[in-house]
GROMACS .gro file of N, CA, C and O in nm:
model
  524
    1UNK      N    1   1.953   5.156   0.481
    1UNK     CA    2   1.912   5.173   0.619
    1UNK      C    3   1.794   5.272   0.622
    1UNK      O    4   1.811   5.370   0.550
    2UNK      N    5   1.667   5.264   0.698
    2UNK     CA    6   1.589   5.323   0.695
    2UNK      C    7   1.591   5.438   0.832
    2UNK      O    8   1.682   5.441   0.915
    3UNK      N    9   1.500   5.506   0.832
    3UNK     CA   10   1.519   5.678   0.879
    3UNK      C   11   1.505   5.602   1.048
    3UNK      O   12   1.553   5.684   1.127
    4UNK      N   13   1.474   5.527   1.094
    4UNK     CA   14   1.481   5.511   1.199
    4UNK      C   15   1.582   5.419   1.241
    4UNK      O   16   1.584   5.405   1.363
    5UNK      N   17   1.634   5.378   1.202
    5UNK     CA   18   1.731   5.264   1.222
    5UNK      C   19   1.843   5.341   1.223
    5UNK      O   20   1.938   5.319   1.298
    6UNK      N   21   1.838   5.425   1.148
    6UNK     CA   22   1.955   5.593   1.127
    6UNK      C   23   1.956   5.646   1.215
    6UNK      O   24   2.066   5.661   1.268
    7UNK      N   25   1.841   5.702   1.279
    7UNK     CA   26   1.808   5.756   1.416
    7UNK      C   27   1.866   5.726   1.541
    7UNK      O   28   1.925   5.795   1.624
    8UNK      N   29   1.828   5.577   1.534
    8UNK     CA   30   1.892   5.495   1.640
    8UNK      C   31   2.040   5.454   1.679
    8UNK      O   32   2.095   5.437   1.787
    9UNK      N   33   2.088   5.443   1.520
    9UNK     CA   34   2.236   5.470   1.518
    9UNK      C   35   2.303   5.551   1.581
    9UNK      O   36   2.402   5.527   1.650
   10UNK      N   37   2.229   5.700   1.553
   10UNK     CA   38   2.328   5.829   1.530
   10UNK      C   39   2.280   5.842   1.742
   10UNK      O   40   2.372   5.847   1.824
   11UNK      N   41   2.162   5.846   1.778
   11UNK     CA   42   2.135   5.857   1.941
   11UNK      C   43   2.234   5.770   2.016
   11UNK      O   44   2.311   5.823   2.096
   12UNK      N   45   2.236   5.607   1.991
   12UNK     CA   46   2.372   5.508   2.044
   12UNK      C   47   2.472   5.639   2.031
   12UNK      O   48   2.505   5.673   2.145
   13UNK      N   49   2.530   5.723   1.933
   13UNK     CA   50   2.709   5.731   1.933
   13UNK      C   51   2.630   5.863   2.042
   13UNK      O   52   2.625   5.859   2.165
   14UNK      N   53   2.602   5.920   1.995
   14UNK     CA   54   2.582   6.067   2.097
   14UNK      C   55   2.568   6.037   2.253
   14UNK      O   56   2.637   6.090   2.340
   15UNK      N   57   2.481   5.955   2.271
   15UNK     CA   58   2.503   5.913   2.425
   15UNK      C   59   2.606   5.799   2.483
   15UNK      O   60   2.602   5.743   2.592
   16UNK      N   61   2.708   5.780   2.363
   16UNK     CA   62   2.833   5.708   2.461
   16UNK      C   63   2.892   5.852   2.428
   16UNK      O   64   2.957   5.879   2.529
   17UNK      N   65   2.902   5.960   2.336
   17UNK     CA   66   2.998   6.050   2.345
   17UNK      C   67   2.935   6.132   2.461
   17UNK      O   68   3.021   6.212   2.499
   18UNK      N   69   2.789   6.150   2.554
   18UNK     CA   70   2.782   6.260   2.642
   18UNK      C   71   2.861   6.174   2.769
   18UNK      O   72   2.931   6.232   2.853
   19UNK      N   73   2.840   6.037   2.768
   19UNK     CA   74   2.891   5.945   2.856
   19UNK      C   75   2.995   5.931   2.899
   19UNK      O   76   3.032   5.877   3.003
   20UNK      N   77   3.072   6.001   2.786
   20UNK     CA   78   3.254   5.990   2.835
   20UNK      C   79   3.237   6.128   2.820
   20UNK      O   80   3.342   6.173   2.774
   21UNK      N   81   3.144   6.227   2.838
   21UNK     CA   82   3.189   6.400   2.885
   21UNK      C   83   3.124   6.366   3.000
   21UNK      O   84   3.185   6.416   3.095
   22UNK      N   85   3.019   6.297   3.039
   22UNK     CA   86   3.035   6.333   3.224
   22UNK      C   87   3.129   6.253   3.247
   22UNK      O   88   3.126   6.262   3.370
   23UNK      N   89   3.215   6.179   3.226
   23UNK     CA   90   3.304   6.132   3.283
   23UNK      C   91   3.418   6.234   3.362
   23UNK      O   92   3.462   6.235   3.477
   24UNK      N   93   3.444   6.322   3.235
   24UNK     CA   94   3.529   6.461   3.264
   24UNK      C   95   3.469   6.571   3.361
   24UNK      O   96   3.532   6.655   3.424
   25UNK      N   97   3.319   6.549   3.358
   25UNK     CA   98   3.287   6.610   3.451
   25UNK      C   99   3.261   6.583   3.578
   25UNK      O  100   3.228   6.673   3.655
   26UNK      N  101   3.273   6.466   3.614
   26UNK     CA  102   3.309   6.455   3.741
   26UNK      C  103   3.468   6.481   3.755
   26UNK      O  104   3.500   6.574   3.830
   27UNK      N  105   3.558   6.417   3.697
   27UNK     CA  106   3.670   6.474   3.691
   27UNK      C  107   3.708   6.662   3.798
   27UNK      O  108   3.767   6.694   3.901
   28UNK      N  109   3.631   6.731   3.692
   28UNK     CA  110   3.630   6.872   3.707
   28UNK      C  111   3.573   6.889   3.821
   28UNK      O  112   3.624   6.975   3.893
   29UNK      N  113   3.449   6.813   3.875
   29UNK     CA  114   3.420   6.831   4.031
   29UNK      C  115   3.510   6.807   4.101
   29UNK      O  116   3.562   6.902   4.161
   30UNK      N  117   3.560   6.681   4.120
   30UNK     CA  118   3.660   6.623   4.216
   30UNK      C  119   3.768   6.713   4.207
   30UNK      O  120   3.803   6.724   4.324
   31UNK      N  121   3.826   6.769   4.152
   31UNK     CA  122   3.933   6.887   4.096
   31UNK      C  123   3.897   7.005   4.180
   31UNK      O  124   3.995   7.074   4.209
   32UNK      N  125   3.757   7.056   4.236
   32UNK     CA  126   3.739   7.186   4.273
   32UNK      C  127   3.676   7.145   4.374
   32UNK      O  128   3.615   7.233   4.435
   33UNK      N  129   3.666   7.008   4.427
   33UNK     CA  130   3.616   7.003   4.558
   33UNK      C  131   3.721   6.911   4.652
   33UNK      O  132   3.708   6.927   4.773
   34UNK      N  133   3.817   6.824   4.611
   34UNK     CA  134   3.917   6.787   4.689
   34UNK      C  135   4.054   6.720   4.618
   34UNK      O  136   4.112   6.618   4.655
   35UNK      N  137   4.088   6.807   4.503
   35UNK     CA  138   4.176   6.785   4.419
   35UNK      C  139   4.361   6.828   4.529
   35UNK      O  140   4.392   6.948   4.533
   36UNK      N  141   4.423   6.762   4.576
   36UNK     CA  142   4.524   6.786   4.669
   36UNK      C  143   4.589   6.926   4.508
   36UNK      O  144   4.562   6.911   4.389
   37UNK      N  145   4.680   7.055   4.574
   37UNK     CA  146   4.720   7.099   4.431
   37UNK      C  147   4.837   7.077   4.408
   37UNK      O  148   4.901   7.157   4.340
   38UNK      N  149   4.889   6.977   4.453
   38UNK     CA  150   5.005   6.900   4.379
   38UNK      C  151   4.958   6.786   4.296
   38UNK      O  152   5.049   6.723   4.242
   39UNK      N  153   4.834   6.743   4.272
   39UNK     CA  154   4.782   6.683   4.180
   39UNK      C  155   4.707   6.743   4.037
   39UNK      O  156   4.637   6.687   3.953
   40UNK      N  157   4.754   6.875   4.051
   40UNK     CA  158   4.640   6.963   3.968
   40UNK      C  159   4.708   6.926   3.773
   40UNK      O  160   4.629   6.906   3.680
   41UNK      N  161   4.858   6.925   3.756
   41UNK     CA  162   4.912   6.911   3.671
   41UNK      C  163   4.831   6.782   3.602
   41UNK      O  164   4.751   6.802   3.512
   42UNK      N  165   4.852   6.684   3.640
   42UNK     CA  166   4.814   6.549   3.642
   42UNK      C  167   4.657   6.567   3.576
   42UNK      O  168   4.623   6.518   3.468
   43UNK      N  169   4.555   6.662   3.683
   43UNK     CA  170   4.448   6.651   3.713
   43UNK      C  171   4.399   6.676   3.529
   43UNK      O  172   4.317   6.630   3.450
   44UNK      N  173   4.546   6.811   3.532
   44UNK     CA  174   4.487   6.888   3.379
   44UNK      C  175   4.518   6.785   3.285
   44UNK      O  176   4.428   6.795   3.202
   45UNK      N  177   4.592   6.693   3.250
   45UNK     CA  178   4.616   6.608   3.147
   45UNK      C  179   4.549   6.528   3.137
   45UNK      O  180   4.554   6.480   3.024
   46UNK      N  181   4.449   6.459   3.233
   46UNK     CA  182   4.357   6.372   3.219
   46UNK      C  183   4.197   6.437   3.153
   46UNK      O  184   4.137   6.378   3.063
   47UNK      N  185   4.153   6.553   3.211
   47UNK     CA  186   4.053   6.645   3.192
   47UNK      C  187   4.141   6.690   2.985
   47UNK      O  188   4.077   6.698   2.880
   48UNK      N  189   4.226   6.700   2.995
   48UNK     CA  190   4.278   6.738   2.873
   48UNK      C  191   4.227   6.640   2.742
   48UNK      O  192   4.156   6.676   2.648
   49UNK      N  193   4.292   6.491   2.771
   49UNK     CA  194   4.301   6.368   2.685
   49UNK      C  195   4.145   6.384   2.709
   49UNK      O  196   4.098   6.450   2.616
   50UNK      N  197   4.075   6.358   2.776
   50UNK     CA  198   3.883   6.323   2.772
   50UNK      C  199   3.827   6.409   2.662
   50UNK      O  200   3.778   6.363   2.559
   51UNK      N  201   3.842   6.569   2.698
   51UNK     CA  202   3.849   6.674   2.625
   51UNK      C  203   3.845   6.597   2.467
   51UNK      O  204   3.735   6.581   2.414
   52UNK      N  205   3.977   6.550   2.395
   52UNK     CA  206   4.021   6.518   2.318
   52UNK      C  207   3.927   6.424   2.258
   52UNK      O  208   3.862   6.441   2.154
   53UNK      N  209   3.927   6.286   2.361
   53UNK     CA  210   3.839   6.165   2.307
   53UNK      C  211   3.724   6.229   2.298
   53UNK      O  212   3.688   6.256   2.184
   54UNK      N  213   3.651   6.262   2.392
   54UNK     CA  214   3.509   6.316   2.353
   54UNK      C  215   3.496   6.411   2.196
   54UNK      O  216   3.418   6.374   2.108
   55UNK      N  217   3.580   6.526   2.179
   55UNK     CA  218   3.563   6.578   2.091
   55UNK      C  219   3.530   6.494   1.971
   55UNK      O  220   3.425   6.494   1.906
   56UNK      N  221   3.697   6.386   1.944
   56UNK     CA  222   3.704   6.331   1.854
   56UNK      C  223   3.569   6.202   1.796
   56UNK      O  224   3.550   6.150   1.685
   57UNK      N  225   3.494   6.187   1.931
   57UNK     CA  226   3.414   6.117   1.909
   57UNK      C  227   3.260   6.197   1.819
   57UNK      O  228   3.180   6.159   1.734
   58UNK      N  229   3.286   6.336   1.906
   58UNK     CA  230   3.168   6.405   1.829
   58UNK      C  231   3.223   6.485   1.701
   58UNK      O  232   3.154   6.566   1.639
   59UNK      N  233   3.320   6.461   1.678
   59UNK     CA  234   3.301   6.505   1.549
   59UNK      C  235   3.338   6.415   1.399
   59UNK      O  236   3.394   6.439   1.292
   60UNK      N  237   3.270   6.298   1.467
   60UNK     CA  238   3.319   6.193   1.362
   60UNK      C  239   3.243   6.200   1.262
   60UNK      O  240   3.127   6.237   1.244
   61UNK      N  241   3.367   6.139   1.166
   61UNK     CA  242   3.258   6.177   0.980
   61UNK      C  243   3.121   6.046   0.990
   61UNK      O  244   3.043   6.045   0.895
   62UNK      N  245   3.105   5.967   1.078
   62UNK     CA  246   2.986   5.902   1.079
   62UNK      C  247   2.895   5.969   1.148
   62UNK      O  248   2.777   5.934   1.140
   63UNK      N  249   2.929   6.065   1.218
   63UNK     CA  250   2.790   6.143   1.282
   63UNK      C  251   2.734   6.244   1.160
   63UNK      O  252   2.616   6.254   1.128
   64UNK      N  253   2.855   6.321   1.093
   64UNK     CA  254   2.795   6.369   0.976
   64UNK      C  255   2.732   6.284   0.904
   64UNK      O  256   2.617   6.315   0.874
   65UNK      N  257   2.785   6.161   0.857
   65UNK     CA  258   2.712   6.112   0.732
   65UNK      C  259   2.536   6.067   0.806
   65UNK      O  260   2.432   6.083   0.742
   66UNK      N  261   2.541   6.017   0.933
   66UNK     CA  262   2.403   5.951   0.956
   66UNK      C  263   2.332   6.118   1.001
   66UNK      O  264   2.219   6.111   1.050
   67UNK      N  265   2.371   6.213   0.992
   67UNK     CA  266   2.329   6.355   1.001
   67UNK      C  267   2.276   6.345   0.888
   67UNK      O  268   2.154   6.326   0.883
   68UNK      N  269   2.360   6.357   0.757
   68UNK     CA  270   2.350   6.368   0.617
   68UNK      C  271   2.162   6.309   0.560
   68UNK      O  272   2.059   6.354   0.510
   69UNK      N  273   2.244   6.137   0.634
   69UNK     CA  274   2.118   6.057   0.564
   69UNK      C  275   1.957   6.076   0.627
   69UNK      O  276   1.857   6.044   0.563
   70UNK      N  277   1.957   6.133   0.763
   70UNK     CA  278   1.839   6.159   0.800
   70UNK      C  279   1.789   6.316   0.769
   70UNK      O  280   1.676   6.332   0.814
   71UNK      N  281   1.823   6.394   0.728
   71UNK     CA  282   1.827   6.531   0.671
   71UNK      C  283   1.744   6.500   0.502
   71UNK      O  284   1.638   6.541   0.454
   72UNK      N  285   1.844   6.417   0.452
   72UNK     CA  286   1.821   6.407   0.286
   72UNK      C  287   1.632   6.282   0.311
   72UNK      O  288   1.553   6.240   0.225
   73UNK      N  289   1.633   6.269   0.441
   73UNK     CA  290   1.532   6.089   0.459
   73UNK      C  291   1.382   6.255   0.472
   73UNK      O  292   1.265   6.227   0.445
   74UNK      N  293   1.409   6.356   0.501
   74UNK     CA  294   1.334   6.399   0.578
   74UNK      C  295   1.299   6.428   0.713
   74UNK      O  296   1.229   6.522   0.750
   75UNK      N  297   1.372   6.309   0.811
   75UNK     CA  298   1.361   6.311   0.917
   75UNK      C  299   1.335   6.413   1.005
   75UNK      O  300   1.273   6.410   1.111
   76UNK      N  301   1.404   6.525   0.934
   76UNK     CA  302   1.467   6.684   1.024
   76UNK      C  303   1.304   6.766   0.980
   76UNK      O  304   1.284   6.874   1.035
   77UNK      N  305   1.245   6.738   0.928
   77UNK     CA  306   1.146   6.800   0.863
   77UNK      C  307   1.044   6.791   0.974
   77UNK      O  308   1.018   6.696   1.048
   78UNK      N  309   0.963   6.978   0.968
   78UNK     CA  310   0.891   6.968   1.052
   78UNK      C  311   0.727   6.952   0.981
   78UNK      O  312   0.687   6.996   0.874
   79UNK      N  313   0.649   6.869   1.090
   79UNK     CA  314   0.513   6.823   1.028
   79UNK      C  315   0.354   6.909   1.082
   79UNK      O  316   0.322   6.929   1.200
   80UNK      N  317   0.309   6.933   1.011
   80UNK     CA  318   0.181   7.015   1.026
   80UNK      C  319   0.232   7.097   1.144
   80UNK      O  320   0.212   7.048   1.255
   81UNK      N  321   0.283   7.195   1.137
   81UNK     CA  322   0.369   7.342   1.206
   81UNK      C  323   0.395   7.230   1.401
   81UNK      O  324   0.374   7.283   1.509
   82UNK      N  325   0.431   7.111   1.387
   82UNK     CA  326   0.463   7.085   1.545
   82UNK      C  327   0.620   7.047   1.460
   82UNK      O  328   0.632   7.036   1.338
   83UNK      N  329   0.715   7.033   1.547
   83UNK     CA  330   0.813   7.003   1.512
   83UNK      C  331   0.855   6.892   1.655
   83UNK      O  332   0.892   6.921   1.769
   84UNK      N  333   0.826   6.728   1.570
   84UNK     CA  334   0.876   6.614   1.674
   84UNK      C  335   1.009   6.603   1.704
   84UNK      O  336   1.105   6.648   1.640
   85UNK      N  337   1.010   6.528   1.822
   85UNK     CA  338   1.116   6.510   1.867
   85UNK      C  339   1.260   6.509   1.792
   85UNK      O  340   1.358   6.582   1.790
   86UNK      N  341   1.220   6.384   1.731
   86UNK     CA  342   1.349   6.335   1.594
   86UNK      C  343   1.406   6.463   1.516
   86UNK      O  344   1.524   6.487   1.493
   87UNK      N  345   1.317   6.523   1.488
   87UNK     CA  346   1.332   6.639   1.425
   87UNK      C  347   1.443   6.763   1.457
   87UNK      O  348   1.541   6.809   1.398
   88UNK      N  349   1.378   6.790   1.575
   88UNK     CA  350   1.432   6.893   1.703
   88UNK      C  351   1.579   6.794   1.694
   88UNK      O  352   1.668   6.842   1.623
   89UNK      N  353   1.599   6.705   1.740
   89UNK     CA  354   1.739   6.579   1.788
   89UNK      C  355   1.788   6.647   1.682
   89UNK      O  356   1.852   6.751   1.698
   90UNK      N  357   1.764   6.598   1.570
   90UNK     CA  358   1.850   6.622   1.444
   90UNK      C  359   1.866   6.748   1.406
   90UNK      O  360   1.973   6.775   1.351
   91UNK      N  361   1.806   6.811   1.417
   91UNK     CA  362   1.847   6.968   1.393
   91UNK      C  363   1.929   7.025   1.518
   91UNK      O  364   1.998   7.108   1.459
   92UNK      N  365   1.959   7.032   1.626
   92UNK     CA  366   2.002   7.049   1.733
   92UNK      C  367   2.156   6.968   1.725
   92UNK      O  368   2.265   7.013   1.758
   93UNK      N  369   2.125   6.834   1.669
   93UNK     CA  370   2.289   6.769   1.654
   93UNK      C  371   2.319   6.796   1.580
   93UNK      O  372   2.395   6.860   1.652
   94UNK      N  373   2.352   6.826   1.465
   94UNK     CA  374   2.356   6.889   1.307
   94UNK      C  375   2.417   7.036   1.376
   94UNK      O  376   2.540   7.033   1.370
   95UNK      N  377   2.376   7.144   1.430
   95UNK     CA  378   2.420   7.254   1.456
   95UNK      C  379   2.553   7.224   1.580
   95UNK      O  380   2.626   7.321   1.598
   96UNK      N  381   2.576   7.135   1.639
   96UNK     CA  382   2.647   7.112   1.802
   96UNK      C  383   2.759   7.037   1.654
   96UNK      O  384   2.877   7.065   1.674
   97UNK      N  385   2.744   6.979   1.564
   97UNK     CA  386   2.828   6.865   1.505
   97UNK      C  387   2.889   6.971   1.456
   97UNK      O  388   3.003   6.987   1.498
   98UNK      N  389   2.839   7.071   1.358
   98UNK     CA  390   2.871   7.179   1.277
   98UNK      C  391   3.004   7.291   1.323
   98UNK      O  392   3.103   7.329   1.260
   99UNK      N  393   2.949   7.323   1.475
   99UNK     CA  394   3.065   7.389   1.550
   99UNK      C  395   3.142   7.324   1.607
   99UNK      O  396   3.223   7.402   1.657
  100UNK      N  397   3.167   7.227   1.629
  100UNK     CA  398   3.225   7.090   1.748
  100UNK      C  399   3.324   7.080   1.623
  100UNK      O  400   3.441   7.051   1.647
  101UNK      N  401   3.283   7.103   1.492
  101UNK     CA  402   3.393   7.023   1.330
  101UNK      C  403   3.491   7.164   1.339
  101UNK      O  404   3.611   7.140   1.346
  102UNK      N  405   3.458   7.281   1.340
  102UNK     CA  406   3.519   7.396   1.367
  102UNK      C  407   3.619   7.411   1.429
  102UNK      O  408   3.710   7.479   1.380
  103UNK      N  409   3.632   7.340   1.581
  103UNK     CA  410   3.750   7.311   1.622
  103UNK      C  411   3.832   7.201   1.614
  103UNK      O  412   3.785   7.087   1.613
  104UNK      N  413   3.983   7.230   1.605
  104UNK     CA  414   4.076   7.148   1.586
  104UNK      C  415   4.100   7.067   1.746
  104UNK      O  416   4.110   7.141   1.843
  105UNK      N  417   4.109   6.921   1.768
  105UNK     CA  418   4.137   6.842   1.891
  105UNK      C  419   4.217   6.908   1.955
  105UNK      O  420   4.174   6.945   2.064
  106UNK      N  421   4.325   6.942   1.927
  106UNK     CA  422   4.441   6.963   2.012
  106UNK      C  423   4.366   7.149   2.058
  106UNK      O  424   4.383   7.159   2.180
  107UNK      N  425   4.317   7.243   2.020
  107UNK     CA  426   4.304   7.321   2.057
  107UNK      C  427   4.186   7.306   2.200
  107UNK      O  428   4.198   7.363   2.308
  108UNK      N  429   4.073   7.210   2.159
  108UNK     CA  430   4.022   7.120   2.281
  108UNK      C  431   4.096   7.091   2.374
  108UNK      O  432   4.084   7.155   2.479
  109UNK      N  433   4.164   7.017   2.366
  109UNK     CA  434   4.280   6.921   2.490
  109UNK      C  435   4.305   7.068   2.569
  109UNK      O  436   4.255   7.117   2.671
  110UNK      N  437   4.430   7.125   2.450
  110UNK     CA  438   4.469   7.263   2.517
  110UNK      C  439   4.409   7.311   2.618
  110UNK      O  440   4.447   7.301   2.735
  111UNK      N  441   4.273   7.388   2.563
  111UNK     CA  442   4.151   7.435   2.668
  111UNK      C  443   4.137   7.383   2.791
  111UNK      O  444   4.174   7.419   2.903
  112UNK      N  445   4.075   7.290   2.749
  112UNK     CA  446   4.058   7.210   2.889
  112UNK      C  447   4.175   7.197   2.958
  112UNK      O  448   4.159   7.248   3.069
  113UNK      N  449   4.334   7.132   2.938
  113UNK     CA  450   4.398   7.151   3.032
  113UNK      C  451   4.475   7.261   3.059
  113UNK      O  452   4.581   7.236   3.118
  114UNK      N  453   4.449   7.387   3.030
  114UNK     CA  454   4.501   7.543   3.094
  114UNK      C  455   4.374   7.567   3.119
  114UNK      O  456   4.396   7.664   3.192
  115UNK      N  457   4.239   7.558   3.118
  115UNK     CA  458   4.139   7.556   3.224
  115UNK      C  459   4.187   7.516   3.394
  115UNK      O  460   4.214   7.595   3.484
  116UNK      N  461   4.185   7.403   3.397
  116UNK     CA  462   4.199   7.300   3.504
  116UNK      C  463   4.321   7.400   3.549
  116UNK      O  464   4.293   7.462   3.652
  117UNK      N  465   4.440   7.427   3.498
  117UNK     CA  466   4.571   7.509   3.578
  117UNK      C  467   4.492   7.609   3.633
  117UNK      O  468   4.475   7.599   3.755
  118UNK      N  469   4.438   7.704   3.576
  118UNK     CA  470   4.419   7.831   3.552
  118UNK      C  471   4.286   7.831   3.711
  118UNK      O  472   4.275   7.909   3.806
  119UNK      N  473   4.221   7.728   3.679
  119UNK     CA  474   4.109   7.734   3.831
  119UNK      C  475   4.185   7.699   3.959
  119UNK      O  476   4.161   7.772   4.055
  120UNK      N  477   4.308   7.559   3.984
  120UNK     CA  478   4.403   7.613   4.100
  120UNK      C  479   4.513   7.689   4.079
  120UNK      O  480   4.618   7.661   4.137
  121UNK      N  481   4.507   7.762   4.019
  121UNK     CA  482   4.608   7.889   4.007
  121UNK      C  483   4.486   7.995   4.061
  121UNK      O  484   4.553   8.096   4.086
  122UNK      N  485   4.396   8.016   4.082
  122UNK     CA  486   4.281   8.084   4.109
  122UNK      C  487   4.270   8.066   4.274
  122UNK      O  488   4.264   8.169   4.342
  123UNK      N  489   4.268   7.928   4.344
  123UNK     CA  490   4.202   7.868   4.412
  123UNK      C  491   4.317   7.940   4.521
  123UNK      O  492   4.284   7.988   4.630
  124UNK      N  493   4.490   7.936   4.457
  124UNK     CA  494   4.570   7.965   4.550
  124UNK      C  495   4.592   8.116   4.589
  124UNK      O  496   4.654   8.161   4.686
  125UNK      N  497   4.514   8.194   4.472
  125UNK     CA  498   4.526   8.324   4.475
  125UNK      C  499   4.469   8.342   4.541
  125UNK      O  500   4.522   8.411   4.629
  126UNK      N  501   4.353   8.313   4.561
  126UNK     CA  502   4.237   8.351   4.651
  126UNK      C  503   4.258   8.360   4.823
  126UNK      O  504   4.206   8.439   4.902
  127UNK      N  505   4.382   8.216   4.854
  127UNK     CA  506   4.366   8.205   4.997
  127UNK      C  507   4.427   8.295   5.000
  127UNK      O  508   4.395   8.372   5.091
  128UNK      N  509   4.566   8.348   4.894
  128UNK     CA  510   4.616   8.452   4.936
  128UNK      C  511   4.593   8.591   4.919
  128UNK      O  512   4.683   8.673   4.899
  129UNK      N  513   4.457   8.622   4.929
  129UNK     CA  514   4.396   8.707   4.855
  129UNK      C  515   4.484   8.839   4.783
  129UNK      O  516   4.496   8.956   4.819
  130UNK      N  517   4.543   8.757   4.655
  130UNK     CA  518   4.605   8.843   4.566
  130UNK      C  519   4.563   8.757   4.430
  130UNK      O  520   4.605   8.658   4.370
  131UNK      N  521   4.481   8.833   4.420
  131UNK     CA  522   4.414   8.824   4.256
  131UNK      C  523   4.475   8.885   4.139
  131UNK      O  524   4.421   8.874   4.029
   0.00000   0.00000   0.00000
């Protein structure tokens, strides 16, 4: 496979994986703008599992390896001191892939759903203003 066809690969998975994180982020709007809070439990397990899929999507060993092959192609390499686009992409995903591998899924999920509690557990403190 050649350095652009690699390219093109590795951009397809990254933008279905930002695709299913705005998904969660609308989620998280609808949650803090008309989430009923007897739905909030619920709200967190769904925001949780996305959490999860998304992660698991970005930290797949095919994003490393088409990382790998455009790194070893040159791709990442910067040319007469400008540094192109492709370049910047790949160095920028390479560092987001690097820390994203760092965490374990389930500590993701976790996050995100004691986030989601933790903001209407916030929301109710507030009307009652006891923080």
């Amino acid at each position: 496979m050649n350095a652009t066809t690699t390219y093109e690969d590795l951009v397809s998975k990254l933008k279905s994986t930002a695709l299913l994180a705005s998904c969660s982020s609308v989620l998280s709007w609808d949650e803090q703008t008309n989430l009923p809070p007897a739905g909030a439990e619920h709200r967190a397990n769904q925001l949780g599992l996305l959490a999860g899929l998304v992660h698991e999507r970005a930290t797949s060993p095919r994003i490393g390896e088409l990382l790998a092959e455009l790194e070893a192609a040159g791709a990442a390499r910067e040319r007469h001191g400008e540094i192109p686009p492709m370049a910047a992409n790949v160095r920028e995903s390479r560092r987001v892939y690097d820390r994203a591998t760092k965490l374990p899924r389930r500590l993701v999920e976790e996050l995100s759903r004691v986030t989601c509690l933790a903001q209407q557990a916030w929301v109710a403190a507030r009307k009652q203003k006891s923080f």
